[in-house]
Amino acid sequence: MLLVEPRQLTCHRLPIRTMPNGGWLAIEATGISGADVQIWKGDRNDVLYPLVLGHQVVGRVAVADESLPFEVGTRVVVEPDLRCGVCRRCQNGIGGCRQRVPVNSYGRLPSTEPPGLWGGLAEYLYLDPSSVLHPVSDDISAELATFVHPLAAGYTWAVELPALAEGQTVMVLGPGPRGLACVIAALAAGASWVGVSGLDSDYDRLAVAQKLGAHLIIDATTEDVPAAVADHLGTRPDIVVDVTSDDPEAMFTALDLVRSGGTVVLASMKGNRPVQFFSDLLVTKQLTLRGALGATSAGYRWASAQIASDPSMDQLVSHQFPLTESNRALQAAAGMLGHDELLSVAVTF
Ligand SMILES: [Zn+2]
């Protein structure tokens, strides 16, 4: 399914070209994320059309050379980020490699970049020699395996980057798939208290957060988030993770909410707009503010093992569509088909 231009998904047949190295993945399922929705709508300036959308891929290795040490048939999740290892970003160990333009990443590269199949809404994905694969259990469904992607981000954002220690308290702003993943990861890492806030349209996601073990859920449409946290926790949380969708206010809430000396992880884009904030707050509260883009390999290693051992995650992929209905899958992920029971969305093959 080629995204020719924003909101124009059409079915094409691209040849599987012979490449000098790497391999091919037979895709089993691809999760649809908020970033995919933004690209589909044309709200991102870091992509080039036409492209094959989808960066939350699960599949089986169909062809692999010595650069990819996996046997044919191995089920894997594929990290979206490709890393050349020599550009400045790769050398500094951060995401967003610029070896290919606009970003060296699955689901972002245009189909004009050979061999064209760089996204999950297709039957096959080219496995670049620099792609990072993580084996995942054959005993879970392919759609559930797509949740490794948000789960890896949850671990990276709620545990790894803020160096969550056992007994610490975590507030998650935004109950989307990555917000729910932050709850799962923080609790698994020994957080003593986890709260989650969302909007009234997030009712079902907040209910799931509570089932997953969140100690407090807050409807930010009607409740004051800092007051609700103070009432329930009796103090300020050690860590606040902003996983909202295009909500500049959430950053102010996070900085206000966190305890002095605490950490705010900012994992949400603000619609490519400047946001003014009061920097003295960072100084007087002696805060650590971390920007987070995607999941680390450590996050992927943790998530691909965890997904098969935690039955509470079975409920998290609420909507499935065949490849030919990718357009409806994107509409569903965008909330355009309603918010009832919407958790996360996958296209399955
Ligand atoms: Zn690079």
XYZ file of C-alpha atoms and ligand atoms in Angstrom:
350
model
C 0.000 0.000 0.000
C 1.820 3.059 -1.264
C 1.129 6.430 0.356
C 1.413 8.466 -2.841
C 0.599 11.726 -1.069
C -1.179 12.558 2.201
C -4.375 10.485 2.592
C -3.807 8.765 -0.776
C -3.077 5.076 -0.140
C -3.097 2.962 -3.280
C -2.252 -0.673 -3.975
C 0.917 -1.140 -6.033
C 3.107 -4.079 -6.963
C 6.811 -3.287 -6.567
C 9.422 -5.809 -7.729
C 11.673 -7.411 -5.095
C 14.958 -6.214 -6.544
C 18.193 -8.054 -5.940
C 20.258 -6.053 -3.473
C 24.018 -6.510 -2.940
C 23.518 -7.340 0.735
C 20.962 -7.587 3.543
C 17.797 -9.659 3.308
C 14.012 -9.729 3.169
C 11.353 -10.037 5.825
C 7.963 -11.664 5.143
C 5.731 -9.335 7.158
C 3.158 -10.862 9.520
C 1.753 -7.707 11.109
C 2.428 -3.989 11.430
C 1.227 -1.789 14.273
C -0.170 1.657 13.433
C 1.195 4.471 15.615
C 0.313 8.112 16.135
C 3.367 9.043 14.045
C 1.973 6.941 11.158
C -1.306 8.849 11.448
C 0.586 12.173 11.285
C 2.476 11.042 8.151
C -0.764 9.786 6.576
C -2.407 13.160 7.251
C 0.606 15.094 5.939
C 1.417 16.663 9.327
C 5.135 15.752 9.356
C 7.942 17.510 7.532
C 10.467 14.693 8.062
C 9.140 12.359 5.347
C 9.186 12.239 1.562
C 6.287 10.853 -0.453
C 5.622 8.386 -2.019
C 6.405 5.893 0.706
C 5.333 2.626 2.248
C 4.040 3.586 5.680
C 4.520 1.559 8.856
C 7.490 1.214 11.202
C 6.154 -1.215 13.846
C 6.889 -4.395 11.941
C 6.790 -8.081 12.928
C 7.631 -10.840 10.475
C 9.738 -13.835 9.572
C 13.154 -13.695 7.998
C 12.688 -14.880 4.393
C 16.176 -14.149 3.006
C 19.295 -13.167 4.959
C 23.002 -12.894 4.184
C 25.868 -12.975 6.690
C 25.163 -9.346 7.742
C 21.951 -10.588 9.415
C 22.738 -13.535 11.695
C 19.222 -15.004 11.739
C 17.984 -18.259 10.255
C 15.304 -18.126 7.600
C 11.928 -18.521 9.330
C 12.948 -16.743 12.553
C 10.188 -14.475 13.827
C 11.517 -11.017 14.629
C 10.535 -7.448 15.419
C 12.522 -4.885 13.444
C 13.749 -1.678 15.081
C 12.553 1.280 12.974
C 15.864 3.134 13.177
C 18.649 2.218 10.772
C 22.139 3.294 11.831
C 25.033 3.840 9.451
C 27.495 4.005 12.351
C 29.533 6.834 10.816
C 27.334 9.964 10.707
C 27.548 12.350 13.657
C 24.237 11.235 15.160
C 25.248 7.566 14.993
C 28.666 8.386 16.441
C 26.969 10.157 19.341
C 24.671 7.198 19.947
C 21.405 9.011 19.249
C 18.560 8.235 16.825
C 17.756 10.001 13.580
C 20.638 8.784 11.346
C 20.966 10.982 8.277
C 22.787 8.551 5.971
C 19.649 8.394 3.838
C 17.227 11.324 3.541
C 15.053 12.543 5.115
C 15.612 10.089 8.017
C 17.292 6.674 7.810
C 14.300 4.871 9.258
C 11.622 2.370 8.246
C 8.267 3.936 7.422
C 9.913 7.288 6.577
C 12.133 6.634 3.563
C 10.543 7.239 0.159
C 9.848 4.290 -2.129
C 12.136 5.949 -4.707
C 15.062 4.889 -2.458
C 16.095 1.424 -3.760
C 14.736 -1.187 -3.291
C 11.584 0.785 -2.406
C 10.129 -1.519 0.262
C 10.947 0.402 3.456
C 7.636 0.154 5.277
C 5.317 -2.240 7.068
C 2.194 -1.813 4.927
C 3.520 -4.276 2.359
C 4.040 -8.029 2.127
C 7.834 -7.743 2.263
C 10.305 -5.412 3.950
C 13.893 -4.953 2.813
C 16.293 -5.812 5.638
C 19.133 -3.357 5.348
C 22.440 -4.772 6.682
C 22.271 -2.157 9.458
C 18.770 -3.173 10.551
C 18.465 -4.388 14.134
C 16.250 -7.439 14.645
C 14.978 -8.955 17.887
C 13.625 -12.526 17.990
C 10.135 -12.779 19.457
C 8.174 -15.847 20.640
C 6.222 -17.981 18.160
C 3.674 -18.607 20.935
C 1.988 -15.193 20.739
C -0.157 -13.750 17.947
C 1.465 -11.546 15.322
C -0.774 -8.612 16.246
C 0.250 -8.874 19.906
C 3.911 -9.033 18.819
C 3.489 -5.574 17.217
C 3.044 -4.259 20.774
C 6.769 -4.908 21.333
C 7.285 -1.527 19.609
C 5.284 0.677 22.035
C 6.449 -1.515 24.927
C 10.091 -0.866 24.023
C 9.364 2.868 23.999
C 7.602 2.571 27.373
C 10.693 0.945 28.874
C 13.020 3.515 27.310
C 10.963 6.512 28.411
C 9.680 5.455 31.855
C 12.576 3.280 33.057
C 15.842 3.652 31.141
C 16.109 7.402 30.435
C 14.920 8.610 33.880
C 16.928 5.763 35.548
C 13.833 4.649 37.472
C 14.816 3.104 40.806
C 12.687 0.597 42.707
C 10.116 2.344 44.897
C 10.017 5.563 42.876
C 6.780 7.153 41.683
C 5.838 7.851 38.066
C 3.110 9.975 36.482
C 2.291 9.293 32.814
C 0.512 12.006 30.827
C -1.351 10.378 27.921
C -2.855 6.845 27.901
C -2.187 5.877 24.250
C -0.345 2.632 23.472
C 2.989 4.188 24.500
C 1.478 5.648 27.673
C 0.042 2.241 28.623
C 3.443 0.740 27.825
C 5.051 3.243 30.250
C 2.672 1.971 32.966
C 3.585 -1.676 32.283
C 7.325 -0.973 32.184
C 7.368 1.255 35.285
C 5.447 -1.306 37.359
C 7.661 -4.154 36.109
C 10.727 -2.121 37.132
C 9.407 -1.753 40.680
C 7.733 1.666 40.711
C 5.729 1.972 43.933
C 3.086 4.232 42.431
C 2.026 4.956 38.840
C -0.630 7.457 37.763
C -2.047 8.112 34.279
C -4.018 11.034 32.897
C -6.009 11.315 29.669
C -8.998 13.054 28.114
C -12.652 12.040 28.434
C -12.394 10.361 25.012
C -9.653 8.138 26.487
C -12.123 6.500 28.884
C -11.455 2.948 27.691
C -7.682 3.440 27.626
C -7.743 4.814 31.187
C -9.830 1.817 32.308
C -7.191 -0.491 30.824
C -4.432 1.461 32.587
C -6.215 0.717 35.867
C -6.504 -2.996 34.974
C -2.778 -3.009 34.230
C -2.136 -1.829 37.780
C -2.061 1.985 37.629
C -2.782 3.365 41.097
C -4.597 6.482 39.878
C -6.328 7.404 36.615
C -7.337 11.010 35.934
C -9.708 12.495 33.360
C -7.860 15.758 32.642
C -10.942 17.121 30.851
C -12.794 17.482 34.148
C -10.122 17.100 36.853
C -7.100 19.206 37.799
C -4.174 16.810 37.285
C -1.715 18.253 39.873
C -4.482 18.475 42.512
C -5.634 14.902 41.836
C -2.056 13.595 42.102
C -1.428 15.554 45.330
C -4.653 14.173 46.847
C -3.830 10.579 46.014
C -0.050 10.391 46.337
C 0.378 13.003 49.085
C 3.584 14.220 47.470
C 4.956 14.962 43.998
C 6.044 12.138 41.661
C 9.764 11.462 41.065
C 9.288 11.094 37.313
C 6.744 12.535 34.868
C 6.541 11.229 31.292
C 4.741 13.346 28.679
C 3.343 10.919 26.093
C 0.413 13.102 25.047
C -0.460 13.807 21.439
C 0.283 17.324 20.194
C -0.589 18.967 23.540
C 1.777 21.868 24.471
C -0.002 22.320 27.829
C 1.109 18.852 28.924
C 4.712 20.028 29.167
C 3.733 22.768 31.643
C 1.722 20.238 33.645
C 4.750 17.912 33.713
C 7.171 20.604 34.916
C 4.685 21.798 37.540
C 3.809 18.290 38.725
C 7.239 16.703 39.173
C 9.060 16.929 42.534
C 12.097 19.189 42.944
C 15.144 17.317 41.699
C 12.921 15.004 39.652
C 12.976 14.082 35.980
C 10.608 14.991 33.157
C 10.795 12.857 30.010
C 9.354 14.667 27.011
C 8.389 12.054 24.427
C 5.649 13.961 22.639
C 5.935 16.264 19.652
C 4.087 19.596 19.826
C 2.970 19.846 16.217
C 6.267 21.338 15.014
C 5.357 24.625 16.781
C 7.472 26.644 19.230
C 6.341 26.402 22.848
C 7.248 29.128 25.349
C 8.059 28.017 28.853
C 9.349 29.454 32.098
C 12.944 28.224 32.291
C 13.484 29.466 35.882
C 11.308 26.529 36.931
C 14.015 24.141 35.694
C 16.610 26.027 37.758
C 14.674 26.519 40.973
C 13.309 22.965 40.997
C 16.700 21.616 39.777
C 14.949 19.407 37.242
C 16.287 17.041 34.640
C 14.412 17.418 31.342
C 15.041 14.643 28.797
C 13.832 14.677 25.203
C 13.074 11.171 23.943
C 12.761 10.022 20.346
C 11.838 6.384 19.894
C 13.048 3.335 21.764
C 16.579 2.127 22.435
C 17.895 -1.362 21.648
C 17.856 -2.067 25.408
C 14.148 -1.203 25.343
C 13.597 -3.617 22.452
C 15.512 -6.414 24.181
C 13.404 -6.012 27.322
C 10.098 -5.706 25.453
C 10.593 -8.657 23.108
C 11.212 -10.943 26.114
C 8.496 -9.380 28.314
C 5.667 -9.589 25.771
C 5.587 -13.396 25.865
C 5.669 -13.630 29.654
C 2.914 -11.188 30.617
C -0.633 -12.385 29.781
C -2.106 -8.986 30.783
C -0.921 -7.623 27.447
C -3.267 -9.856 25.400
C -5.953 -7.164 25.516
C -3.832 -4.326 24.150
C -4.286 -4.679 20.382
C -7.967 -3.842 20.018
C -8.331 -3.410 16.251
C -7.057 -5.490 13.322
C -7.420 -4.883 9.601
C -6.173 -6.702 6.482
C -3.577 -4.928 4.313
C -6.200 -3.941 1.742
C -8.045 -2.020 4.505
C -4.984 -0.019 5.592
C -6.918 3.190 5.081
C -9.483 2.108 7.679
C -6.672 1.051 9.993
C -5.263 4.590 9.853
C -8.723 6.076 10.380
C -9.196 3.802 13.394
C -5.809 4.765 14.880
C -6.710 8.436 14.325
C -9.914 7.942 16.347
C -12.015 8.721 13.271
C -13.997 5.492 13.700
C -14.734 6.313 17.354
C -12.815 6.003 20.606
C -14.830 3.166 22.152
C -12.558 0.267 23.049
C -9.729 1.822 21.015
C -6.355 0.761 22.426
C -4.016 0.031 19.554
C -4.360 -0.938 15.906
C -2.553 -3.480 13.735
C -2.630 -4.463 10.087
C -2.260 -8.238 9.795
C -1.389 -10.421 6.815
Zn 24.168 7.395 10.797
